[in-house]
Amino acid sequence: MTRDVRRLPGVSAPLDLAGIDLTEAAYRVLRHPTVANKSFLITIGDRTVGGLSSRDQMVGPWQVPVADCAVTLADYEGFRGEAMSMGERTPIAMLDAPASGRMAVAEALTNLAAADARTPRCTTP
């Protein structure tokens, strides 16, 4: 088996903003699920339905959904639970896929620093 490991230079087209309506572009970005306001899901779903959320996404006196990790409890009486985080580096993947993977793992691990973990253990789904 032979592998061709030559790297080809990336070809990118120049950015052409002619004909783009800034208002429409902003509305399209804000409608995207990764950017849109998720406070309804957090306040109704996480806080009232399950009841085992130790730390939800809402942070601070104004309850802004910007937490780096989620912390859930294993039961209603104990002190065990799980801390979950994820990293996303999609734009970097276009330039250097292995680097985006390393940065996503590093981001997930640094996000978990917000959890009070005594014995961390990594699991994969």
mmCIF file of C-alpha atoms in Angstrom:
data_model
loop_
_atom_site.group_PDB
_atom_site.id
_atom_site.type_symbol
_atom_site.label_atom_id
_atom_site.label_comp_id
_atom_site.label_asym_id
_atom_site.label_seq_id
_atom_site.Cartn_x
_atom_site.Cartn_y
_atom_site.Cartn_z
ATOM 1 C CA MET A 1 0.000 0.000 0.000
ATOM 2 C CA THR A 2 1.360 3.400 -0.954
ATOM 3 C CA ARG A 3 0.098 6.723 0.333
ATOM 4 C CA ASP A 4 0.528 10.072 -1.310
ATOM 5 C CA VAL A 5 1.275 12.548 1.476
ATOM 6 C CA ARG A 6 1.934 15.676 -0.558
ATOM 7 C CA ARG A 7 0.122 18.735 0.705
ATOM 8 C CA LEU A 8 -1.512 20.909 -1.898
ATOM 9 C CA PRO A 9 -1.693 24.644 -1.271
ATOM 10 C CA GLY A 10 -5.135 25.941 -0.413
ATOM 11 C CA VAL A 11 -6.859 28.102 -2.997
ATOM 12 C CA SER A 12 -9.184 30.737 -1.614
ATOM 13 C CA ALA A 13 -11.313 33.098 -3.631
ATOM 14 C CA PRO A 14 -11.243 36.805 -2.788
ATOM 15 C CA LEU A 15 -14.082 37.942 -0.536
ATOM 16 C CA ASP A 16 -16.766 39.665 -2.594
ATOM 17 C CA LEU A 17 -19.309 41.561 -0.471
ATOM 18 C CA ALA A 18 -21.073 43.235 -3.386
ATOM 19 C CA GLY A 19 -24.794 42.592 -3.374
ATOM 20 C CA ILE A 20 -24.971 41.489 0.280
ATOM 21 C CA ASP A 21 -27.583 43.219 2.401
ATOM 22 C CA LEU A 22 -26.061 43.704 5.865
ATOM 23 C CA THR A 23 -29.435 43.637 7.659
ATOM 24 C CA GLU A 24 -30.492 40.385 5.979
ATOM 25 C CA ALA A 25 -27.085 38.822 6.672
ATOM 26 C CA ALA A 26 -27.333 39.762 10.363
ATOM 27 C CA TYR A 27 -30.834 38.267 10.634
ATOM 28 C CA ARG A 28 -29.651 35.051 8.967
ATOM 29 C CA VAL A 29 -26.752 34.740 11.415
ATOM 30 C CA LEU A 30 -28.979 35.391 14.441
ATOM 31 C CA ARG A 31 -31.479 32.749 13.283
ATOM 32 C CA HIS A 32 -28.816 30.040 13.250
ATOM 33 C CA PRO A 33 -29.231 27.614 16.215
ATOM 34 C CA THR A 34 -25.622 28.009 17.363
ATOM 35 C CA VAL A 35 -26.060 31.782 17.699
ATOM 36 C CA ALA A 36 -29.752 32.234 18.526
ATOM 37 C CA ASN A 37 -31.064 32.830 22.042
ATOM 38 C CA LYS A 38 -31.571 29.502 23.828
ATOM 39 C CA SER A 39 -32.819 30.879 27.143
ATOM 40 C CA PHE A 40 -36.264 29.277 26.717
ATOM 41 C CA LEU A 41 -34.717 25.810 26.442
ATOM 42 C CA ILE A 42 -32.476 26.462 29.424
ATOM 43 C CA THR A 43 -35.004 28.029 31.774
ATOM 44 C CA ILE A 44 -37.828 25.601 31.000
ATOM 45 C CA GLY A 45 -36.007 22.394 30.045
ATOM 46 C CA ASP A 46 -32.913 22.334 32.248
ATOM 47 C CA ARG A 47 -34.216 24.098 35.338
ATOM 48 C CA THR A 48 -37.682 22.619 35.725
ATOM 49 C CA VAL A 49 -38.049 19.351 33.808
ATOM 50 C CA GLY A 50 -35.089 17.268 34.993
ATOM 51 C CA GLY A 51 -34.098 18.888 38.246
ATOM 52 C CA LEU A 52 -30.632 17.291 38.220
ATOM 53 C CA SER A 53 -28.779 20.251 36.685
ATOM 54 C CA SER A 54 -26.216 21.504 39.170
ATOM 55 C CA ARG A 55 -24.903 24.221 36.849
ATOM 56 C CA ASP A 56 -26.805 25.319 33.797
ATOM 57 C CA GLN A 57 -25.715 27.700 31.071
ATOM 58 C CA MET A 58 -27.028 30.859 32.768
ATOM 59 C CA VAL A 59 -24.259 32.849 34.467
ATOM 60 C CA GLY A 60 -24.172 35.992 36.573
ATOM 61 C CA PRO A 61 -26.767 38.422 37.906
ATOM 62 C CA TRP A 62 -28.267 38.979 34.436
ATOM 63 C CA GLN A 63 -28.465 35.228 33.701
ATOM 64 C CA VAL A 64 -26.576 35.246 30.403
ATOM 65 C CA PRO A 65 -26.233 31.773 28.776
ATOM 66 C CA VAL A 66 -22.439 31.669 28.445
ATOM 67 C CA ALA A 67 -21.221 28.901 30.802
ATOM 68 C CA ASP A 68 -18.287 26.816 29.602
ATOM 69 C CA CYS A 69 -19.528 23.494 30.929
ATOM 70 C CA ALA A 70 -22.605 21.718 32.185
ATOM 71 C CA VAL A 71 -22.658 19.970 35.552
ATOM 72 C CA THR A 72 -25.369 17.434 36.341
ATOM 73 C CA LEU A 73 -26.075 15.377 39.443
ATOM 74 C CA ALA A 74 -26.306 11.581 39.474
ATOM 75 C CA ASP A 75 -29.176 11.560 41.996
ATOM 76 C CA TYR A 76 -31.151 13.842 44.308
ATOM 77 C CA GLU A 77 -29.347 12.908 47.543
ATOM 78 C CA GLY A 78 -25.659 12.361 46.754
ATOM 79 C CA PHE A 79 -22.800 14.545 45.646
ATOM 80 C CA ARG A 80 -21.810 12.621 42.511
ATOM 81 C CA GLY A 81 -22.375 13.848 38.998
ATOM 82 C CA GLU A 82 -20.938 14.587 35.592
ATOM 83 C CA ALA A 83 -19.265 17.589 34.027
ATOM 84 C CA MET A 84 -19.592 17.928 30.264
ATOM 85 C CA SER A 85 -17.981 20.267 27.804
ATOM 86 C CA MET A 86 -17.270 20.438 24.118
ATOM 87 C CA GLY A 87 -14.881 22.297 21.894
ATOM 88 C CA GLU A 88 -15.561 23.497 18.390
ATOM 89 C CA ARG A 89 -12.994 24.818 15.961
ATOM 90 C CA THR A 90 -14.742 24.478 12.606
ATOM 91 C CA PRO A 91 -13.136 27.496 10.864
ATOM 92 C CA ILE A 92 -9.645 26.235 11.715
ATOM 93 C CA ALA A 93 -10.497 22.842 10.188
ATOM 94 C CA MET A 94 -10.628 24.488 6.779
ATOM 95 C CA LEU A 95 -6.969 25.464 7.125
ATOM 96 C CA ASP A 96 -5.480 22.674 9.252
ATOM 97 C CA ALA A 97 -7.697 19.743 10.272
ATOM 98 C CA PRO A 98 -5.309 18.138 12.819
ATOM 99 C CA ALA A 99 -4.745 21.508 14.506
ATOM 100 C CA SER A 100 -8.503 22.081 14.781
ATOM 101 C CA GLY A 101 -8.877 18.699 16.515
ATOM 102 C CA ARG A 102 -6.126 19.518 19.003
ATOM 103 C CA MET A 103 -7.618 22.940 19.717
ATOM 104 C CA ALA A 104 -11.132 21.497 20.173
ATOM 105 C CA VAL A 105 -9.856 18.969 22.736
ATOM 106 C CA ALA A 106 -7.858 21.679 24.520
ATOM 107 C CA GLU A 107 -10.908 23.965 24.606
ATOM 108 C CA ALA A 108 -13.097 21.201 26.042
ATOM 109 C CA LEU A 109 -10.526 20.452 28.758
ATOM 110 C CA THR A 110 -10.096 24.103 29.730
ATOM 111 C CA ASN A 111 -13.885 24.540 29.796
ATOM 112 C CA LEU A 112 -14.067 21.693 32.328
ATOM 113 C CA ALA A 113 -11.905 23.745 34.696
ATOM 114 C CA ALA A 114 -15.134 25.508 35.709
ATOM 115 C CA ALA A 115 -16.381 22.249 37.257
ATOM 116 C CA ASP A 116 -15.278 21.245 40.744
ATOM 117 C CA ALA A 117 -13.974 17.825 39.665
ATOM 118 C CA ARG A 118 -12.114 15.744 42.241
ATOM 119 C CA THR A 119 -11.284 12.703 40.087
ATOM 120 C CA PRO A 120 -11.673 13.527 36.399
ATOM 121 C CA ARG A 121 -12.235 10.655 33.986
ATOM 122 C CA CYS A 122 -12.616 10.979 30.236
ATOM 123 C CA THR A 123 -15.230 8.931 28.412
ATOM 124 C CA THR A 124 -16.249 8.906 24.791
ATOM 125 C CA PRO A 125 -19.799 8.418 23.542
#
